PDB file of C-alpha atoms in Angstrom:
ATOM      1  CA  UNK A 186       0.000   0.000   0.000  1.00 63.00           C
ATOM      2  CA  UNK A 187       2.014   2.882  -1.276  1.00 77.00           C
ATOM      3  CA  UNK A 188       0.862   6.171   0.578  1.00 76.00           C
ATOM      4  CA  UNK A 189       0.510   8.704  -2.098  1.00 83.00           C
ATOM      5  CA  UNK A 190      -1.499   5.763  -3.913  1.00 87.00           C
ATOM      6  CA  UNK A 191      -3.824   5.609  -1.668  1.00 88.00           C
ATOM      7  CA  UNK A 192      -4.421   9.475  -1.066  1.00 90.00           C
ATOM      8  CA  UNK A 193      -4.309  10.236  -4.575  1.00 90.00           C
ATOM      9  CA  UNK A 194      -7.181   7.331  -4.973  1.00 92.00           C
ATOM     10  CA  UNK A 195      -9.165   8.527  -1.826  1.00 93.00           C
ATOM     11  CA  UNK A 196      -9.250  11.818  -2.879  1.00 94.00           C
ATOM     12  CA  UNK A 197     -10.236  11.175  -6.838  1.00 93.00           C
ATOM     13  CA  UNK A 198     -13.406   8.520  -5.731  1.00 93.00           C
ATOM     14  CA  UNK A 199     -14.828  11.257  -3.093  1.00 94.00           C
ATOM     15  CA  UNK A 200     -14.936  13.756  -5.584  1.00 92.00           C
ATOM     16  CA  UNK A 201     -16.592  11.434  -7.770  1.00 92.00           C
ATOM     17  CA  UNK A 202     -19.281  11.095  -5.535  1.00 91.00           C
ATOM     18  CA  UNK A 203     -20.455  14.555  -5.391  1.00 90.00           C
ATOM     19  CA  UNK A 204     -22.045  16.317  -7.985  1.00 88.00           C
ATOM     20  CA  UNK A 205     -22.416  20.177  -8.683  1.00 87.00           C
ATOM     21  CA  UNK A 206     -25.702  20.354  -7.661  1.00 86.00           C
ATOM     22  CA  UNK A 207     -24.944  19.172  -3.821  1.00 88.00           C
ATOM     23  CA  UNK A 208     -21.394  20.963  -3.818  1.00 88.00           C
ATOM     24  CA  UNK A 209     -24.173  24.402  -4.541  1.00 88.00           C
ATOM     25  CA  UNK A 210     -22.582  25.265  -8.183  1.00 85.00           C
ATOM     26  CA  UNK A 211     -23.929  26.127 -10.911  1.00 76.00           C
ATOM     27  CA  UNK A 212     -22.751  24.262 -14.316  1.00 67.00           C
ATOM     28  CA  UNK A 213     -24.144  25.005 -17.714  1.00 59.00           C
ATOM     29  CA  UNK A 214     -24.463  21.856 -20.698  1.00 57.00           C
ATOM     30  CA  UNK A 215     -23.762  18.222 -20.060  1.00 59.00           C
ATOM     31  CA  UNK A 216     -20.493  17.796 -21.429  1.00 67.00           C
ATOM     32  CA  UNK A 217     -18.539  17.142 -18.436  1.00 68.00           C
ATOM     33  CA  UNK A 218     -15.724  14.111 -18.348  1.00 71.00           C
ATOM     34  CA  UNK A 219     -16.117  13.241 -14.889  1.00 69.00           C
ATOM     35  CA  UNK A 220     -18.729  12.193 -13.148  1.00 73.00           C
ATOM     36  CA  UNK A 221     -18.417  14.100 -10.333  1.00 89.00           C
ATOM     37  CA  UNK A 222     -16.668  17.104  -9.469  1.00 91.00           C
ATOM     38  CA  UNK A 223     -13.764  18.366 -11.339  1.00 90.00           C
ATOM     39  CA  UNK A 224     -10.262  19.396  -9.519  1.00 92.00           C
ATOM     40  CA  UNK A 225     -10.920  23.184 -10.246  1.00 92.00           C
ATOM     41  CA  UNK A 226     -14.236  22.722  -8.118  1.00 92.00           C
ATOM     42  CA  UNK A 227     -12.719  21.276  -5.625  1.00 94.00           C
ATOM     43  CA  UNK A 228      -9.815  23.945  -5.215  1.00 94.00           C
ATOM     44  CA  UNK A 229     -12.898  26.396  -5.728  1.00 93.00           C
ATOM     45  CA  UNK A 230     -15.108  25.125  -2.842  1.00 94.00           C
ATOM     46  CA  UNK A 231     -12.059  24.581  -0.273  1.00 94.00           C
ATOM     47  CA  UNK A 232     -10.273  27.916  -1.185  1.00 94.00           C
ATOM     48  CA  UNK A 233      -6.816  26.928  -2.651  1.00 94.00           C
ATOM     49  CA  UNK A 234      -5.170  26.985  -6.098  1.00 94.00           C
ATOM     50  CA  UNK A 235      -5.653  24.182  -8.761  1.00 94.00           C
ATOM     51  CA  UNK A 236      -2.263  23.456  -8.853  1.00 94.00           C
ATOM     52  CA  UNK A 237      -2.482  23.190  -5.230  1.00 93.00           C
ATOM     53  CA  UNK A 238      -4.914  20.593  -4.950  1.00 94.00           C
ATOM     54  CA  UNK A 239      -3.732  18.777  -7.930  1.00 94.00           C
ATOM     55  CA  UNK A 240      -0.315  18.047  -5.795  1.00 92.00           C
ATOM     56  CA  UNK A 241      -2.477  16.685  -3.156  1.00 92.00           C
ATOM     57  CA  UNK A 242      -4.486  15.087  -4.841  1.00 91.00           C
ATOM     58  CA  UNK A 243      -1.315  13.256  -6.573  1.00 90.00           C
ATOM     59  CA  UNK A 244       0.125  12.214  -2.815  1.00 86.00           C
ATOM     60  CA  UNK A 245       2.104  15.012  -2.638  1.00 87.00           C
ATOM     61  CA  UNK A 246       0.716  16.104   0.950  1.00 85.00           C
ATOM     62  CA  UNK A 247       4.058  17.601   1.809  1.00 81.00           C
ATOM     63  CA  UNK A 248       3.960  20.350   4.745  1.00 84.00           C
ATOM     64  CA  UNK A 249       0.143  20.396   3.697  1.00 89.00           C
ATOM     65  CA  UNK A 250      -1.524  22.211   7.374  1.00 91.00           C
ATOM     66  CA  UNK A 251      -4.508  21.078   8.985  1.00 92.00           C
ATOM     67  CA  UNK A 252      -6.879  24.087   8.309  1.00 94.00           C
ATOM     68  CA  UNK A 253      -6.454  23.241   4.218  1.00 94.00           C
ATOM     69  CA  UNK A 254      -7.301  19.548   4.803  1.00 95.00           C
ATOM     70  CA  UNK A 255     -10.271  20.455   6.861  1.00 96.00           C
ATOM     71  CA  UNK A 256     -11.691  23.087   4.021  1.00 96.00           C
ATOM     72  CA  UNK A 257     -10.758  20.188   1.261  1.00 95.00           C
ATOM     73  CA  UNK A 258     -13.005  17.954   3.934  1.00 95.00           C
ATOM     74  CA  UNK A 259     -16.006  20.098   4.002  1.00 95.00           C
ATOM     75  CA  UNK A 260     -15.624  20.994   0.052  1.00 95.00           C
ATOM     76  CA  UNK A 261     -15.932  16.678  -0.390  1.00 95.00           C
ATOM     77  CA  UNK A 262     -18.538  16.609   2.528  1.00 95.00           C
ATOM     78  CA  UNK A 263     -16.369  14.085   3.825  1.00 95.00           C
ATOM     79  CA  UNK A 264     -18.220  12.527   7.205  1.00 94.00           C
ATOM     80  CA  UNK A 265     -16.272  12.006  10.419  1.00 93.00           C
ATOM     81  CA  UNK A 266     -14.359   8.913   9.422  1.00 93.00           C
ATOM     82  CA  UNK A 267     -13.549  10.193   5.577  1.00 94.00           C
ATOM     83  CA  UNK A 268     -12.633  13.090   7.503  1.00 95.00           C
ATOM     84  CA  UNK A 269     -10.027  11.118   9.975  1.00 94.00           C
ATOM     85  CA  UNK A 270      -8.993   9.126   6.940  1.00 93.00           C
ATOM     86  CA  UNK A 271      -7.649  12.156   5.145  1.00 94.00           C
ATOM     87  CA  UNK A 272      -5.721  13.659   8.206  1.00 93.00           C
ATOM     88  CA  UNK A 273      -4.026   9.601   8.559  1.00 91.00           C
ATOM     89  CA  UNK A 274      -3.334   9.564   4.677  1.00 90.00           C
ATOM     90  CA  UNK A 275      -2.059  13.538   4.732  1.00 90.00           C
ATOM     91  CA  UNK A 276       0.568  11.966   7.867  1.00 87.00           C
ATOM     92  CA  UNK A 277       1.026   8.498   6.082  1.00 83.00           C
ATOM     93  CA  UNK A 278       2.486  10.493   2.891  1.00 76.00           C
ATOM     94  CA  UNK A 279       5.146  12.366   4.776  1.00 71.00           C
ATOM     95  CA  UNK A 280       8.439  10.862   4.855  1.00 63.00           C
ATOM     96  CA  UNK A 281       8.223   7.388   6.577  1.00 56.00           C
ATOM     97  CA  UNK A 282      10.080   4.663   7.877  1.00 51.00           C
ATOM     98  CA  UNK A 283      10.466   1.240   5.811  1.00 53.00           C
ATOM     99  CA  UNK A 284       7.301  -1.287   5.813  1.00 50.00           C
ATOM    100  CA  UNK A 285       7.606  -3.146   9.078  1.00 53.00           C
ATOM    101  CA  UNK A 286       5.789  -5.947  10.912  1.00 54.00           C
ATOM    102  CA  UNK A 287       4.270  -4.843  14.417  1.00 58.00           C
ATOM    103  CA  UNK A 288       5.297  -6.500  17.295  1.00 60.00           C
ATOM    104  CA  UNK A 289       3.138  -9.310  18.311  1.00 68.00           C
ATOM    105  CA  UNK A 290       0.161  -8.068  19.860  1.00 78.00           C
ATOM    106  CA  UNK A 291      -0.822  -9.640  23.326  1.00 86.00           C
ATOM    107  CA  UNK A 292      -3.808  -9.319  25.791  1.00 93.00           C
ATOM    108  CA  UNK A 293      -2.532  -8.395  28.793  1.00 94.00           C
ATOM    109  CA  UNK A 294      -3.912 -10.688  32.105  1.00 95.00           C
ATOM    110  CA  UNK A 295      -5.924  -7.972  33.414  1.00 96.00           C
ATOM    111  CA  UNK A 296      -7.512  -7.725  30.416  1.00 96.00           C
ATOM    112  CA  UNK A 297      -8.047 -11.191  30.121  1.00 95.00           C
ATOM    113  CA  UNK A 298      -9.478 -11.681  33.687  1.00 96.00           C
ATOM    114  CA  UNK A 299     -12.158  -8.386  32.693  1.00 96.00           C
ATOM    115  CA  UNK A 300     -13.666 -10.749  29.692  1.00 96.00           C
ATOM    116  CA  UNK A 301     -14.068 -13.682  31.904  1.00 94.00           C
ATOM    117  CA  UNK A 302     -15.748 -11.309  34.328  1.00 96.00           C
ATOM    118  CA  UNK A 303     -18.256 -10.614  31.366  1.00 95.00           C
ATOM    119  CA  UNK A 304     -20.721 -14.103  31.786  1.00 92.00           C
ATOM    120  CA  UNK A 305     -23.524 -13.100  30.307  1.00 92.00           C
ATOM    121  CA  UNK A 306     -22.556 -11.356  27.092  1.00 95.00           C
ATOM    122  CA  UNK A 307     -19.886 -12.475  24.679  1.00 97.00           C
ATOM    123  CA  UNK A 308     -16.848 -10.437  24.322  1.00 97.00           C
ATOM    124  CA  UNK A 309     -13.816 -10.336  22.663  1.00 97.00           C
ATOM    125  CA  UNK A 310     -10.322  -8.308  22.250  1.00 97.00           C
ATOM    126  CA  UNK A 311      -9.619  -7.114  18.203  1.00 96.00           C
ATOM    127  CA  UNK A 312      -6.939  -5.114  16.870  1.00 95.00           C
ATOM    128  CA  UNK A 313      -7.562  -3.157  13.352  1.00 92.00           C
ATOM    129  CA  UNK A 314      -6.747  -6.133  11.232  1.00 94.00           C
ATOM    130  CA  UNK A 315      -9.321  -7.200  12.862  1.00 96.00           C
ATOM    131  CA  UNK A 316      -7.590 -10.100  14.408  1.00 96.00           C
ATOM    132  CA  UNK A 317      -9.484 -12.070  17.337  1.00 97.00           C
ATOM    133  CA  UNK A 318      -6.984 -11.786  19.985  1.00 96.00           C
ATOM    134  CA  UNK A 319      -8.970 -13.279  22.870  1.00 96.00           C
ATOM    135  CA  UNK A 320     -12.631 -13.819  24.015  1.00 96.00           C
ATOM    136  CA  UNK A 321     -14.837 -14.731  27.224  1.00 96.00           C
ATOM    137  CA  UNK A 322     -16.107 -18.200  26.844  1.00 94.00           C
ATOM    138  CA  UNK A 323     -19.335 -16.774  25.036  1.00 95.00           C
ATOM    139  CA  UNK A 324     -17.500 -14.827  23.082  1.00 96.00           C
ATOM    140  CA  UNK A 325     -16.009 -18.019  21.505  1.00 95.00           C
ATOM    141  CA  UNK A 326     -19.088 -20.044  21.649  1.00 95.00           C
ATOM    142  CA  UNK A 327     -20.566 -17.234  19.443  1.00 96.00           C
ATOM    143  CA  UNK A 328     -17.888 -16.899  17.245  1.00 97.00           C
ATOM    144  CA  UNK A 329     -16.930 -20.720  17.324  1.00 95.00           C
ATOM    145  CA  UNK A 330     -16.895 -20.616  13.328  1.00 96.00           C
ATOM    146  CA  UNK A 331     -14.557 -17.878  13.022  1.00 96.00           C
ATOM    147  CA  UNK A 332     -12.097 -19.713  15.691  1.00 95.00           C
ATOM    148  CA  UNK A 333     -12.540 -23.306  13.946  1.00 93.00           C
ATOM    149  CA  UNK A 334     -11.756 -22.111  10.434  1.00 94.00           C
ATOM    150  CA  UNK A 335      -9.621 -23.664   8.230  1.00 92.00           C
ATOM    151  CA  UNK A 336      -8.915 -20.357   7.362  1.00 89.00           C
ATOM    152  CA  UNK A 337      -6.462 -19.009  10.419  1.00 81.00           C
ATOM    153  CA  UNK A 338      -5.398 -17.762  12.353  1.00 91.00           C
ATOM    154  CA  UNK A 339      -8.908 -16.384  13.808  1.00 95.00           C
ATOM    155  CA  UNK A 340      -9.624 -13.323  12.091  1.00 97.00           C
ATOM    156  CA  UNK A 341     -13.257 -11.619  11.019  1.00 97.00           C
ATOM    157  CA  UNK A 342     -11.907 -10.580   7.795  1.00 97.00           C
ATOM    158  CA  UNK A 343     -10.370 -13.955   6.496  1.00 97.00           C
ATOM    159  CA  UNK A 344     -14.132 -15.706   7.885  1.00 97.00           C
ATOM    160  CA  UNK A 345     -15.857 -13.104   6.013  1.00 97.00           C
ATOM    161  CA  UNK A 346     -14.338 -13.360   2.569  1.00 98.00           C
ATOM    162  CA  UNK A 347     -12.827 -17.093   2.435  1.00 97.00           C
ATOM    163  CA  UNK A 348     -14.830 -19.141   4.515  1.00 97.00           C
ATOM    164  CA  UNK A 349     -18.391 -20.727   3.084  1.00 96.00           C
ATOM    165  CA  UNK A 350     -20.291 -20.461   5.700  1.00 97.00           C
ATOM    166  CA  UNK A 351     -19.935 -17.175   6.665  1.00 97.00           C
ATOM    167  CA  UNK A 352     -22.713 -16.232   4.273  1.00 97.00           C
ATOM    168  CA  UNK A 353     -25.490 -18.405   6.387  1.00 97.00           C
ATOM    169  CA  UNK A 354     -23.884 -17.079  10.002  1.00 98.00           C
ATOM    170  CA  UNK A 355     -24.007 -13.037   9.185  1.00 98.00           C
ATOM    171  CA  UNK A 356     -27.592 -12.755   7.736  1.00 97.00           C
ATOM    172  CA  UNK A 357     -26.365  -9.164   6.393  1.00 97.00           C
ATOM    173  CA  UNK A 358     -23.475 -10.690   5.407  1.00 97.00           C
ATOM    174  CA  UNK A 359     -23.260  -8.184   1.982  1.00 96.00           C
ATOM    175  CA  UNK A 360     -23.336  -5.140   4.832  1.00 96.00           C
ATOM    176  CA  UNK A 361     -20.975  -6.977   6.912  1.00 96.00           C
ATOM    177  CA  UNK A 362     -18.543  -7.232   4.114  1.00 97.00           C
ATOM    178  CA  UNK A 363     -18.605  -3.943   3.106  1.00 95.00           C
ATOM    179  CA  UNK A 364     -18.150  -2.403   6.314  1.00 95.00           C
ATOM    180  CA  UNK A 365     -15.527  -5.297   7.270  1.00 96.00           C
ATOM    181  CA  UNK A 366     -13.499  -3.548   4.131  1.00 96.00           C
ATOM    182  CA  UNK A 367     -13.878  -0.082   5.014  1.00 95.00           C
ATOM    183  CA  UNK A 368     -12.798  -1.125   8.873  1.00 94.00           C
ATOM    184  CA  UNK A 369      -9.462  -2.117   7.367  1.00 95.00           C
ATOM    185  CA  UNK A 370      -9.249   0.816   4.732  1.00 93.00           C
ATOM    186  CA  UNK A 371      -9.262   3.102   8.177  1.00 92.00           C
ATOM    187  CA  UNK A 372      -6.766   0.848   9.344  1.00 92.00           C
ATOM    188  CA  UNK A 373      -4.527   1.039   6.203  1.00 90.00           C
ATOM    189  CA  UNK A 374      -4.776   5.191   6.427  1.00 88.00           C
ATOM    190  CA  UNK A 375      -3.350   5.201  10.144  1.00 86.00           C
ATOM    191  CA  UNK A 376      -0.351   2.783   9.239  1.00 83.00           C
ATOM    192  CA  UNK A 377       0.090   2.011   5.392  1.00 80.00           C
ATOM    193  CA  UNK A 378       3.405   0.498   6.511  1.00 82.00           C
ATOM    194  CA  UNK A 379       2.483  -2.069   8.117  1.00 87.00           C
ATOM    195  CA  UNK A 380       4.096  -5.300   6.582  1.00 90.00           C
ATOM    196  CA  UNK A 381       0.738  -7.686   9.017  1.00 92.00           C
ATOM    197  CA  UNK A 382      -1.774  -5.401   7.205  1.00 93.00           C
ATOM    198  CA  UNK A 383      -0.849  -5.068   3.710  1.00 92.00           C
ATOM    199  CA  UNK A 384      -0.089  -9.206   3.896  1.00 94.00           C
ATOM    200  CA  UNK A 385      -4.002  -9.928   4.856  1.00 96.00           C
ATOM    201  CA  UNK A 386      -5.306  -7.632   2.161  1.00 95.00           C
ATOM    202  CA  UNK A 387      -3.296  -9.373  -0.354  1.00 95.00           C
ATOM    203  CA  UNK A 388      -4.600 -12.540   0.978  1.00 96.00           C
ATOM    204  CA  UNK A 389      -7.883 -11.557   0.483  1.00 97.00           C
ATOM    205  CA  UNK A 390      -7.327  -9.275  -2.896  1.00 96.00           C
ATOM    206  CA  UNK A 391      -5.812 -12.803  -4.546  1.00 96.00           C
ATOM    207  CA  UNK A 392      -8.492 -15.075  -3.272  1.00 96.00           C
ATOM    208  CA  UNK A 393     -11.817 -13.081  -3.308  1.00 96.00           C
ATOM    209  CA  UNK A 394     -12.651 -10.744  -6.165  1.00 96.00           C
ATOM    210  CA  UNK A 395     -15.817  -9.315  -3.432  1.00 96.00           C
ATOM    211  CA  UNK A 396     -13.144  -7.588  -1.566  1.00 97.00           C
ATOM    212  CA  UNK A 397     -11.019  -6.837  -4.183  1.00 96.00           C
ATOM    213  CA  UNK A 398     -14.137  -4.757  -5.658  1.00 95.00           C
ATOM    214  CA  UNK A 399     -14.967  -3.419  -2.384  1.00 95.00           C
ATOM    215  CA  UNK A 400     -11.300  -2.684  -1.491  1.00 95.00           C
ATOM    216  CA  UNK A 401     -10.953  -0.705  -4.824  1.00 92.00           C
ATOM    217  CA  UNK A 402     -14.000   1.737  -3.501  1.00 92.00           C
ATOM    218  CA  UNK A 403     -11.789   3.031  -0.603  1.00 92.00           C
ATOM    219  CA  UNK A 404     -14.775   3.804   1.425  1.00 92.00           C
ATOM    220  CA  UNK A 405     -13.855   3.916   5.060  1.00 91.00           C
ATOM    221  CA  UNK A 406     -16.100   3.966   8.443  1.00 86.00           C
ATOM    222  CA  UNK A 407     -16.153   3.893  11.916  1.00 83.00           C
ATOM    223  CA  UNK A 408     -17.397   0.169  13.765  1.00 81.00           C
ATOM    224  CA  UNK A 409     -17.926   1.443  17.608  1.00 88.00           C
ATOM    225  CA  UNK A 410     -21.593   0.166  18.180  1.00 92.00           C
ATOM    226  CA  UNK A 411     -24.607  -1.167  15.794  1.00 93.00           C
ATOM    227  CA  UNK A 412     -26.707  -4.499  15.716  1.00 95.00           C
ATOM    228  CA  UNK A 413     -25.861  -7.740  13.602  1.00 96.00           C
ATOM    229  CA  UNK A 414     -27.968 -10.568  12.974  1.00 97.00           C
ATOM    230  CA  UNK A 415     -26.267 -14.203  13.159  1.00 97.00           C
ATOM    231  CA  UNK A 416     -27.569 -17.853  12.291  1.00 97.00           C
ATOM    232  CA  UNK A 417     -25.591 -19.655  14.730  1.00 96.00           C
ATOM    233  CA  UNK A 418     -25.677 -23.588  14.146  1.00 94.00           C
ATOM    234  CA  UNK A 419     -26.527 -24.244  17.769  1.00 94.00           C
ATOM    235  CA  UNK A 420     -28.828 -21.587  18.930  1.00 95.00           C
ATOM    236  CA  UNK A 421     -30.541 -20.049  15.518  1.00 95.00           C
ATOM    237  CA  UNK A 422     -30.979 -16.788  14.888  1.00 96.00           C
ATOM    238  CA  UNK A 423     -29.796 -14.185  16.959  1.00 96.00           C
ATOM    239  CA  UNK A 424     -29.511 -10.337  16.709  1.00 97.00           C
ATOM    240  CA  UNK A 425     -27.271  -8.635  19.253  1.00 97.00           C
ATOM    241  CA  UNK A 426     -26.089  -4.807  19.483  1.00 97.00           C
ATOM    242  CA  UNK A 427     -22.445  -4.453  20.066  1.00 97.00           C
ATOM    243  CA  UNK A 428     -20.335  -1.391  21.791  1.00 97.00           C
ATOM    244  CA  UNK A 429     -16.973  -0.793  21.638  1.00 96.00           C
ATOM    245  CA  UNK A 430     -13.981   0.126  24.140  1.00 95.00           C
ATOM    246  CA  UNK A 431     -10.844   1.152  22.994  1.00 94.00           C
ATOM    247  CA  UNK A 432      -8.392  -0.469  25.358  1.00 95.00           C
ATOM    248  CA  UNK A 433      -6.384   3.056  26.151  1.00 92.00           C
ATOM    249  CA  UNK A 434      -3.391   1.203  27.933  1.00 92.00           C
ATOM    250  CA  UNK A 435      -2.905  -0.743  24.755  1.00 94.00           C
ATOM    251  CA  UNK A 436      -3.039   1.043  21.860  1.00 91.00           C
ATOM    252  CA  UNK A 437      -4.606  -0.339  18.728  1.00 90.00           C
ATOM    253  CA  UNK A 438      -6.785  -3.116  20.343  1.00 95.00           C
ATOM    254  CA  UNK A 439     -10.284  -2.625  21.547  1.00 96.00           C
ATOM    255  CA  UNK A 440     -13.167  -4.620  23.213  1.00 97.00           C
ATOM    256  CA  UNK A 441     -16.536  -5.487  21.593  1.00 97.00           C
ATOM    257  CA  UNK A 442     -19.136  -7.011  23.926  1.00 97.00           C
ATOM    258  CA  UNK A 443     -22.397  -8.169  22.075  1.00 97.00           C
ATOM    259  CA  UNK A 444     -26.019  -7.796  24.317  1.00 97.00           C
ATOM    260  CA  UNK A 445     -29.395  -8.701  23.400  1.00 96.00           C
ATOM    261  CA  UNK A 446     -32.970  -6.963  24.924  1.00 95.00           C
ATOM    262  CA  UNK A 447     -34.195  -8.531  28.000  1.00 94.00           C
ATOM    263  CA  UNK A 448     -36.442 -10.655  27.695  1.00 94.00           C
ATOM    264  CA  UNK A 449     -36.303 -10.856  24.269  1.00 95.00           C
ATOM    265  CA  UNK A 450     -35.802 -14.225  21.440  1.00 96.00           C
ATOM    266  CA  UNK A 451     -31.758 -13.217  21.431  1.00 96.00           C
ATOM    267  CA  UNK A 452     -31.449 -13.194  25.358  1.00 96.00           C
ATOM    268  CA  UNK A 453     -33.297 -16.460  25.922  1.00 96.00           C
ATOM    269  CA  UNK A 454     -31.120 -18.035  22.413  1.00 95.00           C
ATOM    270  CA  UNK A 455     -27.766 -16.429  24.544  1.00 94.00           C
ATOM    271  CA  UNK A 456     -28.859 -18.284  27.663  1.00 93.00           C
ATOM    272  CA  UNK A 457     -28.765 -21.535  25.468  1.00 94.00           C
ATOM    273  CA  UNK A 458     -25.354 -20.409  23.912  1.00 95.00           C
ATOM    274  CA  UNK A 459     -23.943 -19.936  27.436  1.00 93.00           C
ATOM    275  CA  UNK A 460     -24.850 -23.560  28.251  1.00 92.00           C
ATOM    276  CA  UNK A 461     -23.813 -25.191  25.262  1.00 91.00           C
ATOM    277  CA  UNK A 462     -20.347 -22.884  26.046  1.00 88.00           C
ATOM    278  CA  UNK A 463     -20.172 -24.346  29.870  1.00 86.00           C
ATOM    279  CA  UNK A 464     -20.431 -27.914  28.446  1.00 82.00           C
ATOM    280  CA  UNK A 465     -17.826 -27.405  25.672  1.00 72.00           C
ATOM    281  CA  UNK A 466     -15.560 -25.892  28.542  1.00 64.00           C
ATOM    282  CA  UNK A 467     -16.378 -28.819  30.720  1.00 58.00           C
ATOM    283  CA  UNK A 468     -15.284 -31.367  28.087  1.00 52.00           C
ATOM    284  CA  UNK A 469     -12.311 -29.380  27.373  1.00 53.00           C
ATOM    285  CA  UNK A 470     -11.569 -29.987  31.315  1.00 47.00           C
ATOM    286  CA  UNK A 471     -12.197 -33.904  31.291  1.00 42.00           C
ATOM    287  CA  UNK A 472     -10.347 -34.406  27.966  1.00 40.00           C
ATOM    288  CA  UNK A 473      -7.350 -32.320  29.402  1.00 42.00           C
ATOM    289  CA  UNK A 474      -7.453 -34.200  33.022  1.00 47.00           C
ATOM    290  CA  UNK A 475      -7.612 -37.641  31.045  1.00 49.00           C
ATOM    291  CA  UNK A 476      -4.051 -36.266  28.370  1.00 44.00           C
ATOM    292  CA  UNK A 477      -2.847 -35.340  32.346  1.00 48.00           C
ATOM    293  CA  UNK A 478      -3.181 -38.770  33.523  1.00 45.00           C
ATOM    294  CA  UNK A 479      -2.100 -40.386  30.775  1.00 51.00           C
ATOM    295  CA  UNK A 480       0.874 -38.743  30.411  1.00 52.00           C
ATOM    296  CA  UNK A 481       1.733 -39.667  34.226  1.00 56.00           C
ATOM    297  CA  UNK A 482       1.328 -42.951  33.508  1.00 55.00           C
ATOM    298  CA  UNK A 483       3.178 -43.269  30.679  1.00 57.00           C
ATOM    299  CA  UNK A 484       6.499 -41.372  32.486  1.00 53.00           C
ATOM    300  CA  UNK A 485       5.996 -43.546  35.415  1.00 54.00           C
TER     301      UNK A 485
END
């Protein structure tokens, strides 16, 4: 993911989107070449020179300040996370390191004792590549197709695009695509460079041509609370609002925790999830005791 790539892309499909009419100019005939707005419209509406804009809008965001990126913002009615995505591309374009890998990304035990606190909702710990890091026993149960697939390690992404049954589990699963892509389009703004991200979206660009179209759209958008709807193969249908917590202490990961209305088909389906999860757990238990004993037996 070169950076001036992707701002020089970024900037060219948001302009595409808006026409004269909703930027409030006035064109004459319907000759125009683009389909959207044209650079000199742009430079118009935020109040800088076309040659100006032109350099940004070919990567070259060079000592570019923050008060011309927020008037090129509200000339491409950008919304809040277009908006961040800008600023991240604008400091992603400046002089940079080379493309690195992160440093593996752990859970710390604190963290890991607060999901195991959380019994009746499921809950798990994701960083922007949208990696599943760790979850509360529900959490997994819930997820138990993303954590079993063939497609690993466990990430949302790699079950959403490469995995077949993904499809029958997300009920919205075109939605859940599309805003699974533009999750890791915000993520590619904030750190182009990193060697983890730009491996997974080749992954997916070579084996599904969905993302690859999506991917090419470089829309981008918040995930911090909604509702999903899920076929789970033990429990049926289920639809569950999740919220978000950025884990401060660690940057980059965050906590979703899923809940469903009291009293409602979801709640009593997550009561029967949470059972089926106890029994897995408690099989888990007996088959490790029994590896425990055998093992004895066989040093004795």
């Amino acid at each position: 993911m070169d950076a001036k790539s992707e701002m020089r892309e970024f900037l060219t499909s948001r302009r595409a989107k808006i026409t004269p009419e909703q930027a409030g100019l006035r064109w004459y005939g319907d000759n125009r070449r683009v389909p959207g707005l044209r650079r000199e419209e742009v430079a118009l509406l935020a109040g800088v020179s076309v040659d100006y804009y032109t350099r940004l809008e070919r990567g070259n965001a060079a000592g570019v300040s923050e008060s011309v990126l927020e008037a090129i913002a509200r000339a491409l009615q950008l919304d809040e996370a277009e908006r961040a995505h800008l600023f991240d591309l604008a400091r992603a374009a400046q002089p940079a390191p080379r493309r690195r890998r992160r440093a593996r990304e752990r859970v710390r035990p604190s963290v890991a004792r607060m999901l195991d606190a959380i019994t009746a909702a499921p809950a798990f710990v994701r960083n922007g590549r949208m990696d599943l890091l760790a979850a509360n026993p529900l959490g997994r149960a819930l997820y138990s197709q993303h954590f079993d697939s063939p497609h690993g390690p466990p990430n949302s992404a790699r079950f959403i695009f490469l995995d077949p049954r993904a499809p029958g589990f997300y009920l919205d699963w075109e939605q859940v695509a599309t805003d699974a892509v533009a999750v890791l389009r915000s993520e590619a703004g904030k750190d182009p460079h990193d060697r983890d991200l730009s491996d997974l979206v080749g992954e997916l660009s070579t084996q599904s041509e969905i993302f690859r179209t999506r991917w090419a759209a470089h829309n981008v958008r918040y995930h911090d609370t909604g509702a999903k709807r899920f076929q789970h193969p033990v429990v049926g249908d289920l639809e569950l609002t999740y919220d978000t917590m950025e884990l401060v202490a660690d940057p980059g990961l965050t906590m979703f925790v899923y809940t469903a209305e009291a009293g409602s088909r979801s709640a009593e389906a997550l009561g029967l999830l949470a059972s089926w999860a106890a029994t897995l757990d408690e099989e888990t238990d007996h088959a490790d005791h029994e590896k425990q004993h055998r093992d004895r037996s066989r040093a004795e």
